[in-house]
Amino acid sequence: MEEARRWYREAIAGGHPEAAPLARSALRDLERREEDLRRAEHYSRYGYLAYADPSMMRPSPTPEPESRPSEQDPSPPQ
């Protein structure tokens, strides 16, 4: 990877009207693929942890609304 990166940079520095844009594109593609690989490796190491701990997956508790006596409630309020 480092050798390919070096050759792409040399081609870009050469400034050839056809080779330089191709080398820039190839270098961006190489860097994007390396970043994708880094993210995939990170997820394979740590991403599963969110599923391993069920407490991380539960939504935070929300306060229950105050209950009011309904019209259907047979017991009168005291």
XYZ file of N, CA, C and O in Angstrom:
312
model
N 0.821 -1.186 0.000
C 0.000 0.000 0.000
C 0.872 1.260 0.000
O 0.573 2.197 -0.723
N 1.896 1.245 0.837
C 2.770 2.426 0.904
C 3.499 2.634 -0.419
O 3.689 3.769 -0.861
N 3.900 1.548 -1.044
C 4.597 1.659 -2.334
C 3.656 2.224 -3.405
O 4.043 3.091 -4.192
N 2.420 1.761 -3.423
C 1.445 2.280 -4.385
C 1.195 3.763 -4.129
O 1.144 4.569 -5.065
N 1.064 4.118 -2.861
C 0.845 5.515 -2.506
C 2.009 6.379 -2.987
O 1.820 7.469 -3.534
N 3.222 5.885 -2.803
C 4.407 6.633 -3.227
C 4.401 6.845 -4.739
O 4.655 7.958 -5.228
N 4.081 5.792 -5.509
C 4.069 5.919 -6.961
C 2.951 6.856 -7.427
O 3.134 7.623 -8.372
N 1.813 6.807 -6.796
C 0.738 7.733 -7.164
C 1.169 9.173 -6.906
O 0.932 10.053 -7.724
N 1.820 9.417 -5.782
C 2.273 10.775 -5.467
C 3.320 11.251 -6.463
O 3.339 12.420 -6.853
N 4.200 10.347 -6.866
C 5.201 10.732 -7.877
C 4.533 11.055 -9.209
O 4.924 11.996 -9.887
N 3.519 10.288 -9.591
C 2.806 10.559 -10.845
C 2.082 11.901 -10.769
O 2.061 12.662 -11.741
N 1.515 12.206 -9.619
C 0.829 13.490 -9.442
C 1.835 14.631 -9.519
O 1.601 15.645 -10.185
N 2.974 14.460 -8.853
C 4.008 15.493 -8.858
C 4.577 15.705 -10.256
O 5.004 16.814 -10.591
N 4.579 14.666 -11.097
C 5.084 14.795 -12.458
C 4.254 15.756 -13.290
O 4.759 16.392 -14.215
N 2.963 15.860 -12.965
C 2.111 16.834 -13.638
C 1.711 16.477 -15.047
O 1.262 17.353 -15.793
N 1.852 15.237 -15.458
C 1.431 14.841 -16.804
C -0.073 15.090 -16.941
O -0.844 14.735 -16.044
N -0.505 15.691 -18.048
C -1.916 16.068 -18.174
C -2.895 14.893 -18.129
O -4.048 15.063 -17.739
N -2.482 13.700 -18.522
C -3.386 12.551 -18.477
C -3.126 11.669 -17.257
O -4.064 11.143 -16.659
N -1.860 11.498 -16.888
C -1.511 10.579 -15.800
C -1.803 11.171 -14.419
O -2.226 10.446 -13.516
N -1.609 12.470 -14.245
C -1.796 13.078 -12.923
C -3.238 12.966 -12.424
O -3.462 12.546 -11.283
N -4.234 13.285 -13.242
C -5.619 13.128 -12.753
C -5.969 11.664 -12.446
O -6.683 11.391 -11.480
N -5.465 10.754 -13.248
C -5.713 9.332 -12.982
C -5.061 8.906 -11.671
O -5.644 8.147 -10.889
N -3.851 9.398 -11.427
C -3.150 9.063 -10.190
C -3.863 9.667 -8.984
O -3.985 9.020 -7.941
N -4.382 10.900 -9.116
C -5.138 11.509 -8.018
C -6.375 10.672 -7.688
O -6.685 10.425 -6.524
N -7.069 10.261 -8.731
C -8.264 9.448 -8.538
C -7.920 8.114 -7.880
O -8.614 7.667 -6.959
N -6.863 7.476 -8.344
C -6.447 6.197 -7.778
C -5.996 6.356 -6.327
O -6.290 5.495 -5.479
N -5.318 7.454 -6.023
C -4.880 7.702 -4.652
C -6.079 7.934 -3.728
O -6.132 7.390 -2.618
N -7.070 8.704 -4.192
C -8.292 8.901 -3.390
C -9.005 7.570 -3.159
O -9.476 7.292 -2.059
N -9.067 6.746 -4.197
C -9.709 5.440 -4.082
C -8.959 4.558 -3.084
O -9.579 3.896 -2.241
N -7.640 4.573 -3.144
C -6.823 3.797 -2.216
C -7.064 4.250 -0.776
O -7.271 3.425 0.118
N -7.076 5.558 -0.559
C -7.286 6.076 0.786
C -8.698 5.780 1.286
O -8.890 5.455 2.456
N -9.687 5.860 0.394
C -11.056 5.537 0.789
C -11.177 4.070 1.179
O -11.792 3.729 2.188
N -10.544 3.196 0.409
C -10.593 1.768 0.726
C -9.878 1.462 2.036
O -10.343 0.637 2.821
N -8.769 2.142 2.293
C -8.075 1.942 3.568
C -8.940 2.407 4.738
O -8.982 1.754 5.777
N -9.634 3.514 4.569
C -10.526 4.008 5.622
C -11.689 3.036 5.842
O -12.065 2.756 6.978
N -12.246 2.507 4.765
C -13.317 1.516 4.897
C -12.826 0.280 5.638
O -13.527 -0.263 6.488
N -11.622 -0.161 5.319
C -11.043 -1.319 5.990
C -10.815 -1.027 7.472
O -11.125 -1.855 8.327
N -10.334 0.179 7.784
C -10.118 0.554 9.178
C -11.432 0.546 9.950
O -11.516 0.018 11.058
N -12.480 1.094 9.343
C -13.786 1.106 10.010
C -14.335 -0.302 10.204
O -14.905 -0.608 11.247
N -14.168 -1.159 9.201
C -14.646 -2.536 9.317
C -13.902 -3.280 10.417
O -14.513 -4.021 11.197
N -12.596 -3.084 10.503
C -11.824 -3.735 11.563
C -12.244 -3.218 12.934
O -12.364 -3.987 13.875
N -12.478 -1.918 13.036
C -12.911 -1.345 14.311
C -14.268 -1.924 14.717
O -14.472 -2.314 15.862
N -15.207 -2.011 13.783
C -16.526 -2.554 14.092
C -16.425 -4.022 14.480
O -17.097 -4.464 15.409
N -15.565 -4.773 13.777
C -15.455 -6.200 14.105
C -14.879 -6.389 15.498
O -15.159 -7.385 16.153
N -14.086 -5.442 15.965
C -13.525 -5.538 17.319
C -14.486 -5.027 18.382
O -14.609 -5.602 19.451
N -15.152 -3.888 18.109
C -15.901 -3.203 19.153
C -17.385 -3.012 18.866
O -18.150 -2.752 19.784
N -17.808 -3.110 17.640
C -19.189 -2.803 17.285
C -20.193 -3.743 17.880
O -21.324 -3.366 18.169
N -19.815 -4.979 18.091
C -20.747 -5.955 18.632
C -21.068 -5.683 20.096
O -22.046 -6.196 20.631
N -20.265 -4.886 20.783
C -20.460 -4.664 22.210
C -21.818 -4.027 22.515
O -22.384 -4.258 23.579
N -22.336 -3.245 21.598
C -23.646 -2.648 21.831
C -24.716 -3.727 21.933
O -25.703 -3.571 22.638
N -24.518 -4.848 21.252
C -25.485 -5.929 21.292
C -25.182 -6.920 22.413
O -26.047 -7.676 22.816
N -23.964 -6.923 22.898
C -23.578 -7.854 23.959
C -24.160 -7.437 25.294
O -24.458 -8.275 26.133
N -24.335 -6.153 25.531
C -24.861 -5.652 26.795
C -26.290 -5.163 26.565
O -26.499 -4.098 25.998
N -27.287 -5.924 26.987
C -28.674 -5.528 26.726
C -29.041 -4.173 27.320
O -29.907 -3.486 26.804
N -28.384 -3.766 28.407
C -28.730 -2.470 28.997
C -28.371 -1.320 28.063
O -28.954 -0.240 28.152
N -27.444 -1.537 27.159
C -27.079 -0.488 26.204
C -28.153 -0.346 25.125
O -28.265 0.689 24.493
N -28.926 -1.398 24.909
C -29.916 -1.384 23.846
C -31.289 -0.900 24.323
O -32.119 -0.555 23.520
N -31.528 -0.922 25.631
C -32.816 -0.479 26.147
C -32.913 1.034 26.089
O -31.949 1.723 26.377
N -34.086 1.544 25.756
C -34.230 3.006 25.794
C -34.196 3.490 27.229
O -34.491 2.746 28.161
N -33.840 4.727 27.406
C -33.778 5.275 28.756
C -35.189 5.327 29.330
O -36.153 5.558 28.608
N -35.321 5.110 30.635
C -36.665 5.107 31.226
C -37.290 6.489 31.143
O -36.631 7.502 31.348
N -38.570 6.500 30.829
C -39.297 7.766 30.768
C -40.281 7.801 31.922
O -40.864 6.779 32.277
N -40.476 8.948 32.514
C -41.427 9.025 33.620
C -42.837 8.744 33.121
O -43.223 9.185 32.035
N -43.595 7.989 33.917
C -44.966 7.677 33.545
C -45.839 8.893 33.813
O -45.645 9.608 34.799
N -46.812 9.140 32.956
C -47.692 10.292 33.180
C -48.540 10.056 34.424
O -48.833 8.923 34.793
N -48.906 11.153 35.060
C -49.741 11.042 36.255
C -51.082 10.456 35.863
O -51.683 10.844 34.869
N -51.554 9.513 36.655
C -52.845 8.900 36.336
C -53.963 9.723 36.961
O -53.854 10.201 38.087
N -55.003 9.889 36.210
C -56.190 10.604 36.685
C -57.337 9.610 36.759
O -57.409 8.699 35.950
N -58.227 9.770 37.703
C -59.375 8.861 37.744
C -60.197 9.035 36.476
O -60.475 10.156 36.039
N -60.549 7.957 35.874
C -61.336 8.025 34.645
C -62.808 7.942 34.976
O -63.214 7.585 36.082
N -63.625 8.240 33.997
C -65.071 8.181 34.188
C -65.536 6.739 34.372
O -66.564 6.483 34.962
N -64.743 5.799 33.865
C -65.117 4.404 33.959
C -64.661 3.790 35.278
O -64.986 2.658 35.562
N -63.923 4.506 36.084
C -63.412 3.983 37.342
C -64.577 3.837 38.332
O -65.222 4.825 38.689
N -64.867 2.596 38.789
C -66.018 2.411 39.660
C -65.813 2.960 41.062
O -66.773 3.266 41.757
N -64.595 3.112 41.529
C -64.394 3.589 42.894
C -64.334 5.112 42.921
O -63.599 5.718 42.147
N -65.085 5.736 43.820
C -65.046 7.203 43.901
C -63.777 7.680 44.577
O -63.220 6.991 45.421
N -63.277 8.811 44.208
C -62.071 9.345 44.853
C -62.364 9.681 46.309
O -63.454 10.118 46.654
N -61.430 9.495 47.174
C -61.631 9.763 48.607
C -60.761 10.887 49.059
O -59.759 11.214 48.717
